[in-house]
XYZ file of C-alpha atoms in Angstrom:
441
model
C 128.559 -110.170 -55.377
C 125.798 -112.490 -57.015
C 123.883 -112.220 -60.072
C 120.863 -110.319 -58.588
C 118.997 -107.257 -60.059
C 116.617 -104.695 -57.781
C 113.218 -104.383 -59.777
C 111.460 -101.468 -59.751
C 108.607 -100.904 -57.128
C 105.737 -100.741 -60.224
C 106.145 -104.052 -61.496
C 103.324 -104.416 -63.817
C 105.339 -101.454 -65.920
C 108.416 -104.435 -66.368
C 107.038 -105.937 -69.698
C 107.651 -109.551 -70.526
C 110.355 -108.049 -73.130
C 111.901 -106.057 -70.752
C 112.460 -109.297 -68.536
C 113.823 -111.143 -71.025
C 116.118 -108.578 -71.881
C 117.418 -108.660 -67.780
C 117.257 -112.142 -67.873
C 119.940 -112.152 -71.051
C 121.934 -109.540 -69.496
C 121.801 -111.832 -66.098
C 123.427 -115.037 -67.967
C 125.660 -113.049 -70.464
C 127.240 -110.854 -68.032
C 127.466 -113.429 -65.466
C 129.277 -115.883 -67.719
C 131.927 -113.367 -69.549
C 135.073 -112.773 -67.683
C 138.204 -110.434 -68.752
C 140.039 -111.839 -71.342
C 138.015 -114.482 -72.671
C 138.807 -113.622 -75.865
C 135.975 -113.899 -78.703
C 133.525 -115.227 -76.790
C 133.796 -112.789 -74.275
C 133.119 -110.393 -76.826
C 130.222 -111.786 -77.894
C 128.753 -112.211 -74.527
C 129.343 -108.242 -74.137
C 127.594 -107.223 -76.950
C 124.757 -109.313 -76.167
C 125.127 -107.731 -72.666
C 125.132 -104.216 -74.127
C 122.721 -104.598 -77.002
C 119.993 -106.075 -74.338
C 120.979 -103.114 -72.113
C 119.890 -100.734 -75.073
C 116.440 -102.358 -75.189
C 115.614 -101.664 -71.655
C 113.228 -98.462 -72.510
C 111.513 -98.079 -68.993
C 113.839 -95.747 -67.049
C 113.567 -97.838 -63.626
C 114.124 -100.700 -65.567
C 117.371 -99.383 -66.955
C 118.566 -98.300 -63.610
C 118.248 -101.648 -62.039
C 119.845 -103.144 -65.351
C 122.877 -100.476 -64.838
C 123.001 -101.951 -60.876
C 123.446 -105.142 -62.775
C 126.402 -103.955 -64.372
C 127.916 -103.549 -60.641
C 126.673 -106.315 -58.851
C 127.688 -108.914 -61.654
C 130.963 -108.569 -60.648
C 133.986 -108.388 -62.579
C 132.809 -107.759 -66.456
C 134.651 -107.733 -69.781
C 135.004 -104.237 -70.909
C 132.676 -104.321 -74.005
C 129.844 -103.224 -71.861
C 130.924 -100.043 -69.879
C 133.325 -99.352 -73.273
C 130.734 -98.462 -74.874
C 129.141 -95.833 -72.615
C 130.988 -92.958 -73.501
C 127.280 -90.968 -73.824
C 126.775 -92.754 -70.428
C 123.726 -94.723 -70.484
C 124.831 -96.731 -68.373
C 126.512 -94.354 -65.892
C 124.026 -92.415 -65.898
C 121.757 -94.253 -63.809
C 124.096 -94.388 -60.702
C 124.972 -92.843 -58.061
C 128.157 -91.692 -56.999
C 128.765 -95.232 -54.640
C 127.695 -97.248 -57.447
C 130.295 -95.603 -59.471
C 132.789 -96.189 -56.966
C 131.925 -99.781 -56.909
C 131.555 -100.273 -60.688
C 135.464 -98.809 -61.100
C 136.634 -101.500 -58.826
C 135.001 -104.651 -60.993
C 135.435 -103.325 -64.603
C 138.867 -101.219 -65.606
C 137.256 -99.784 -68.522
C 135.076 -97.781 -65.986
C 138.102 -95.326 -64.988
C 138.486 -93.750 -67.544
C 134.923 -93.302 -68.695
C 134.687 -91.817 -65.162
C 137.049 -89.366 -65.864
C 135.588 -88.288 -68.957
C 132.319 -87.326 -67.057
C 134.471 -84.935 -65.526
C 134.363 -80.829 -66.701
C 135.597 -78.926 -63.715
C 138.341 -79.169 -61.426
C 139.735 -78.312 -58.489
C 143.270 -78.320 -57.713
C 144.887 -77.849 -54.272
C 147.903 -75.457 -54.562
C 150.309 -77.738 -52.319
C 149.876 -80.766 -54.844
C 153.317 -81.480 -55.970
C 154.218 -80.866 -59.617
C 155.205 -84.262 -60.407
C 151.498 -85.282 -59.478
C 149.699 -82.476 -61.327
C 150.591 -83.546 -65.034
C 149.408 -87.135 -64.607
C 145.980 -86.096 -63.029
C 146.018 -83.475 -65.945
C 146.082 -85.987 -68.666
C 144.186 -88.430 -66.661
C 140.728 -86.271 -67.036
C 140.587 -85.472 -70.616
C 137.513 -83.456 -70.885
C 138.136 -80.524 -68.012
C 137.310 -77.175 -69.450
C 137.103 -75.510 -66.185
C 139.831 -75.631 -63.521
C 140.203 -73.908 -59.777
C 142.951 -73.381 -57.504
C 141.259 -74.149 -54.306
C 144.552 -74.835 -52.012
C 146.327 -71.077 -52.748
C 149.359 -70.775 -50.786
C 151.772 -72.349 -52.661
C 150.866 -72.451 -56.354
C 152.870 -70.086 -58.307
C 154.411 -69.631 -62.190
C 155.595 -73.381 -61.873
C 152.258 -74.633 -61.152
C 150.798 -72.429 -63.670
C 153.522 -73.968 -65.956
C 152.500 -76.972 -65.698
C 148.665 -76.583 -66.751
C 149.912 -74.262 -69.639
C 151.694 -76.896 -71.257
C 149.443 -79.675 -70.231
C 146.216 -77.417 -71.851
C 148.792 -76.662 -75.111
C 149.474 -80.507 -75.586
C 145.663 -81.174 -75.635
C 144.856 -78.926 -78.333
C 143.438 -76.045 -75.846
C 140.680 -77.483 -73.898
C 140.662 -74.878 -70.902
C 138.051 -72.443 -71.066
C 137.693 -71.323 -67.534
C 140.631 -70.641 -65.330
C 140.308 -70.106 -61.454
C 143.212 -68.634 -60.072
C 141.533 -65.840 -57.170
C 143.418 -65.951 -53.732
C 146.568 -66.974 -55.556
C 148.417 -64.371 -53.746
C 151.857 -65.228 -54.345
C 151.420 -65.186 -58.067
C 153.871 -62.734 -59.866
C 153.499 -60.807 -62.619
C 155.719 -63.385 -64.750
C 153.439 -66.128 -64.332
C 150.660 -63.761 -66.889
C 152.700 -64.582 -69.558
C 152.258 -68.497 -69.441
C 148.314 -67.505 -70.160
C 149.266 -67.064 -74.205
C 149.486 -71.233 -74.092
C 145.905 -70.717 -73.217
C 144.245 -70.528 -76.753
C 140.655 -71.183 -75.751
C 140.607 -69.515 -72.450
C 136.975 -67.414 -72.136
C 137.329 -66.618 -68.270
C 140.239 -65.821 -65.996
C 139.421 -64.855 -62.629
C 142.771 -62.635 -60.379
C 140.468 -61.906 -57.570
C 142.839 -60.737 -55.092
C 146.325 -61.902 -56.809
C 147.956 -59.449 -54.232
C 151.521 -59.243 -56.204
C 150.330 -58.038 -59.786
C 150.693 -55.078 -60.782
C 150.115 -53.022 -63.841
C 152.768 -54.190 -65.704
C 151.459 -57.845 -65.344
C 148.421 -57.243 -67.636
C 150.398 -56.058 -70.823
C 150.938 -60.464 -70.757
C 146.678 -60.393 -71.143
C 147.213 -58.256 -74.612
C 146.681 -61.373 -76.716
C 144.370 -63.182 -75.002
C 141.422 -61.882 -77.803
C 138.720 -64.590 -77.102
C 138.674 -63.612 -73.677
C 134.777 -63.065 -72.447
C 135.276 -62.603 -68.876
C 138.011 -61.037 -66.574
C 138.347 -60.781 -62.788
C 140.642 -58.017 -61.018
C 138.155 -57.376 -57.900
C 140.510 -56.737 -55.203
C 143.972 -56.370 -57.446
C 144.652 -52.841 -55.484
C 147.526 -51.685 -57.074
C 145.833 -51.756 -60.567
C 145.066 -48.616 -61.833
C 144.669 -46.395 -65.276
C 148.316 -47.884 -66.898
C 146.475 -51.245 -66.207
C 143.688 -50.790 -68.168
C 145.274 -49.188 -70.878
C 146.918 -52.861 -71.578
C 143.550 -54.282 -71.376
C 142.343 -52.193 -74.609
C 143.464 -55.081 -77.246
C 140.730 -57.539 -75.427
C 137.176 -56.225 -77.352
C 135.094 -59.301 -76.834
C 135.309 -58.950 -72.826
C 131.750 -59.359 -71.857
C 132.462 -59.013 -68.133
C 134.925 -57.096 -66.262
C 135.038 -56.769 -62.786
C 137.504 -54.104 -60.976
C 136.322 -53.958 -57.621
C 138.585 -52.445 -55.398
C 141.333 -51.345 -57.925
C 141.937 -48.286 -56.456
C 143.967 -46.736 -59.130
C 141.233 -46.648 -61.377
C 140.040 -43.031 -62.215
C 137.770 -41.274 -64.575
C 141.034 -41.182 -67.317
C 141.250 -45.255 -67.072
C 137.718 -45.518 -68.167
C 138.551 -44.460 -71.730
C 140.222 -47.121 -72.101
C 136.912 -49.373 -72.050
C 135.370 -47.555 -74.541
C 136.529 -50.237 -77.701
C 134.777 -53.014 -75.416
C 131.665 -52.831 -77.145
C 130.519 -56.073 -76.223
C 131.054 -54.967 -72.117
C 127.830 -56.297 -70.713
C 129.158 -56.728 -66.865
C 130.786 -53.781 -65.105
C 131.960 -53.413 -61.659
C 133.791 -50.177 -60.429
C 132.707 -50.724 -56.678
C 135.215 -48.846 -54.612
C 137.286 -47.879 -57.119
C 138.018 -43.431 -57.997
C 135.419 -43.206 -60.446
C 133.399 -40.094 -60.453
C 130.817 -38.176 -62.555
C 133.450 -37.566 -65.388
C 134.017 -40.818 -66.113
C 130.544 -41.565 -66.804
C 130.810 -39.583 -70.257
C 132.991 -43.261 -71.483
C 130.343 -45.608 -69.754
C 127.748 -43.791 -71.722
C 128.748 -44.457 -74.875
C 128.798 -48.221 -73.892
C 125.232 -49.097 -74.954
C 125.657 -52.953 -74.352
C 125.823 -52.551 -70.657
C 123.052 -54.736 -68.646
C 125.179 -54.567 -65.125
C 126.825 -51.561 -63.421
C 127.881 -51.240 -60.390
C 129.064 -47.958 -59.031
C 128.608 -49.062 -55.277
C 130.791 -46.417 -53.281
C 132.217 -44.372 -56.078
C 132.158 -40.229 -56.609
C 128.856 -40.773 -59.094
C 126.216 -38.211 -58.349
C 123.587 -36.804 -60.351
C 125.450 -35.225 -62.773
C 127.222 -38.925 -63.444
C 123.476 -40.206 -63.677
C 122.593 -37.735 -66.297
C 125.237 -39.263 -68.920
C 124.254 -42.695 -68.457
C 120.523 -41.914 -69.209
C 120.963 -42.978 -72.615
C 121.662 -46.983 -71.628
C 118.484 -48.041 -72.510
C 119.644 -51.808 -71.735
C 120.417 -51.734 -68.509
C 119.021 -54.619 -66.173
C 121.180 -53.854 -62.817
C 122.476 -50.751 -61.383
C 123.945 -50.653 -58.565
C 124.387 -46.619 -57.113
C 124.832 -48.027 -52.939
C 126.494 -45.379 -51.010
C 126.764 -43.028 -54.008
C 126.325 -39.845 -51.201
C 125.680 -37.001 -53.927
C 122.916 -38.743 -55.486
C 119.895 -36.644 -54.513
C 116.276 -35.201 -55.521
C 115.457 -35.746 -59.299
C 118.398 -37.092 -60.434
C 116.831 -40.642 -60.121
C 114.553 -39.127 -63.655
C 117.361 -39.720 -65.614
C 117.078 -43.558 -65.093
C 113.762 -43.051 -66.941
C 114.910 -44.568 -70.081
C 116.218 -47.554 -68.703
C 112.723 -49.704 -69.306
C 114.304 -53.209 -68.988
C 115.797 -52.077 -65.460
C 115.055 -55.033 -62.975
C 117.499 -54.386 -60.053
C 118.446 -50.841 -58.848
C 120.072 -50.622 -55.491
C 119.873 -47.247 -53.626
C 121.159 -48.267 -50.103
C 122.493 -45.276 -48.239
C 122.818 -43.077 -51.572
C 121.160 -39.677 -49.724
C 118.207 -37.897 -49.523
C 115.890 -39.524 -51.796
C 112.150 -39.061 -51.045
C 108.864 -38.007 -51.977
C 108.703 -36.737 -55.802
C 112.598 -38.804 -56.101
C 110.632 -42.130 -55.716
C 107.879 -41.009 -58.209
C 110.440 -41.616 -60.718
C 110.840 -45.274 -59.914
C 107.120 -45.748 -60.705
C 107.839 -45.957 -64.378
C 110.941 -48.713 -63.925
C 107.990 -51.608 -64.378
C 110.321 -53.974 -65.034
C 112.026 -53.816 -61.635
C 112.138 -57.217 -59.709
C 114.761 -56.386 -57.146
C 114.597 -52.588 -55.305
C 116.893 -51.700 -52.410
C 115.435 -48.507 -50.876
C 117.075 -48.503 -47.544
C 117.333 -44.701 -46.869
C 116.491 -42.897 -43.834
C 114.568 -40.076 -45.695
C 111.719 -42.719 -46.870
C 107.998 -42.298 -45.191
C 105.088 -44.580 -45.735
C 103.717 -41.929 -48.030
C 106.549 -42.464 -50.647
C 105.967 -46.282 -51.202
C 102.820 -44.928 -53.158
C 104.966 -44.366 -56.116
C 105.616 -48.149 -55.809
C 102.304 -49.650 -56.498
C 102.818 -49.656 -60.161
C 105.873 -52.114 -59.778
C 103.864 -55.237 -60.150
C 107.123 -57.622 -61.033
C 109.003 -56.456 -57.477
C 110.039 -59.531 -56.189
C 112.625 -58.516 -53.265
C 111.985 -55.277 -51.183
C 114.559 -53.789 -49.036
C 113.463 -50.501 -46.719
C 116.111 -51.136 -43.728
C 116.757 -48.475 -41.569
C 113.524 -46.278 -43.163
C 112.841 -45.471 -39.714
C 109.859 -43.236 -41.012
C 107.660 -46.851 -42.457
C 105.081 -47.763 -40.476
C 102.288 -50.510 -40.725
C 100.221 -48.404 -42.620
C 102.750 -47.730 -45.726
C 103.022 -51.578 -45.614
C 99.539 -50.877 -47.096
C 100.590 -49.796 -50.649
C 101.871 -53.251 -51.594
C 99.624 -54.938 -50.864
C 98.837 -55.056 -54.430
C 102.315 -56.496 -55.558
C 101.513 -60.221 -55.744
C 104.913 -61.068 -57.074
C 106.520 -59.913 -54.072
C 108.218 -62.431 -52.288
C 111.012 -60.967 -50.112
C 111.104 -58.267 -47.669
C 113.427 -56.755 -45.714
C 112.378 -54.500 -42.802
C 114.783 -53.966 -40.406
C 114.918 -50.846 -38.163
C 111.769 -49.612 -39.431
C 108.346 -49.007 -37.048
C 106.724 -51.698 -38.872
C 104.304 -54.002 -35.728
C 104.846 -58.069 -35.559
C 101.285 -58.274 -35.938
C 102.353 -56.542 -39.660
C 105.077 -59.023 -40.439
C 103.081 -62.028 -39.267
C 100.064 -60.820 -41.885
C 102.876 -60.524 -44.636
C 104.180 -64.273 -43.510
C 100.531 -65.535 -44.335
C 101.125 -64.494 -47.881
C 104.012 -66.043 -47.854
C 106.227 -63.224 -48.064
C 109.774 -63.661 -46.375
C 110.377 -60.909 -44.114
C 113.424 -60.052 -42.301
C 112.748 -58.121 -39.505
């Protein structure tokens, strides 16, 4: 590779400075070579110091090409990028390339590095050295599942516990041969925020009594952990700063279990999708007045459940899909939920008429789901107020016809609706398309 530099398209921006600067970083860079001692030091600081000086950003990026195209370059240069301004300005090729003429550029390379994935089969003896090898990962994902187990997790725990605790996020869903022995490794963890068990098959409740002393943990995945139930959660109760909990699917959790959330007074994130929850439980989620997310998608809630969550005044996104005894007015007692911008109804039962008059307060709502059979084009009156509603869904309202389409046609926010199975004309969706409204239809 010669000594040759792309300038930028606008010339006449290039100042006579800025040339001179390229033009120095041309002849030092082109005459240092690794190892030339002092005055290879020299000629890399000049390099570097006429880099700095480059303050048009095309101008820089062509200078950072330089860097590549010079060919092999003392490390002084690239040594010094460790807030990349040089690396920075190239793309991933270029980075390729500029690891191949300068050593120095490895490891800065690496250290641009936060997340990582790592395929289960990798053998052990491999996973240290890449460990070490990238020394600012915080976040780290088991892509490659079938095979990683306690001695993988091993490995990482004492790897993360020789650096000083730099994982924050661990990634271990689909890990389904992971046993209930490999939780305990997680106490070499001392920074960890987020651990995600998404469908670890093989743990059980006794595997989360391990989790006790994990107390700066912010966010924690079970969805999918079936055989977790009330004992489970009872060994959760030490973790007060969760933030986010998700137990979708755990089908051992009951009403009883929920007491056990009722320390977690920083819970913002709650799923109970398909899980044994019912209207008693409710009574514990009610005194959780943090809560922005709940999701109660195909649980025993009905209106009863709704009525002791009325006083979770900041909720942002509830989720009731398939929640069969909801019915009539028990959507009022979602009246005091003002900052309410997503409320999913799918399939919960026969909610009309004066039911959807309640929703005509909720005037912070962005996202609505109203996909019932019982809804008529007379109903979506009670939705004109509901000037924020960005997404729409009235699937399978078999009763909507082009003329309840009418009564949004004041919502100029709206830009997604969903109409399937409904009596809605083409010559209706086609008008909606010219307002650039995406309909699915």
């Amino acid at each position: 590779m010669g000594n040759r530099i792309n300038r930028p398209r606008s010339s006449t921006l290039a100042t006579s400075a800025t040339d001179d600067a390229i033009a120095e970083m041309q002849q030092t860079a082109g005459s240092a070579a690794p190892g030339a001692g002092t005055s290879a030091g020299r000629s890399s600081a000049a390099t570097w110091k006429a880099f700095q000086s480059l303050q048009h950003l095309p101008v820089r990026r062509s200078a950072a090409r330089l860097l590549v195209e010079t060919g092999p370059l003392p490390p002084g240069p690239i040594a010094l990028d460790s807030t990349g301004h040089v690396s920075d300005f190239l793309d991933p090729g270029e980075h390729k390339e500029l690891r191949l003429v300068n050593r120095d550029a490895r490891s800065i390379g690496a250290q641009r590095y936060t997340d990582l994935k790592v395929g289960g089969d990798m053998p052990l003896e491999k996973l240290a050295p890449m460990l070490q090898g990238l020394p600012n990962v915080t976040h780290i994902r088991i892509a490659d599942t079938t095979n990683f187990g306690d001695q993988e997790l091993a490995v990482i725990a004492r790897q993360d516990a020789a650096a000083g605790g730099r994982i924050t996020h661990l990634d271990l869903r689909d890990c389904r041969e992971l046993p209930d022995k490999a939780l305990a490794l997680l106490k070499d963890f001392k920074n960890l925020r987020s651990l995600n068990l998404q469908n670890c098959r093989k743990l059980t409740n006794a595997g989360l009594a391990h989790l006790k002393d994990l107390d700066g943990l912010e966010s924690l995945s079970l969805n999918v952990c079936r055989v977790i139930g009330n004992t489970g959660l009872g060994r959760l109760n030490r973790l007060v700063n969760l933030t986010s909990l998700d137990l979708q699917g755990c089908e051992g959790v009951t009403d009883a279990g929920l007491k056990h959330l009722e320390g977690m007074q920083k819970m913002q994130v709650l799923s109970l999708r398909n899980t044994g929850v019912s209207n008693a439980g409710m009574a514990h989620l009610g005194k959780m007045d943090q809560l922005r997310s709940l999701n109660l998608t195909l649980t025993g809630v009905s209106n009863a459940g709704l009525a002791k969550l009325a006083g979770l005044a900041n909720m942002e996104s509830l989720k009731l899909a398939n929640c069969y005894g909801i019915e009539g007015d028990g959507l009022r007692h979602l009246a005091g939920m003002g900052r309410l911008q997503e409320l999913n109804l799918h399939n919960a039962h026969d909610i009309y008429g004066t039911a959807i008059e309640h929703l005509s307060h909720l005037t912070a709502l962005q996202r609505l789901n109203l996909s019932l059979r019982a809804i008529l084009d007379n109903d979506l009156v009670h939705l004109r107020d509901l000037t924020k509603l960005e997404s729409l869904f009235l699937n399978g309202c078999y009763g909507v016809t082009d003329a309840g389409l009418a009564n949004l046609a004041g919502l100029d926010e709206l830009k997604s609706l969903s109409l399937r199975f409904t009596q809605v004309s083409p010559e209706a969706v086609e008008q909606l398309r010219r307002r650039a409204i995406t309909v699915e239809y």
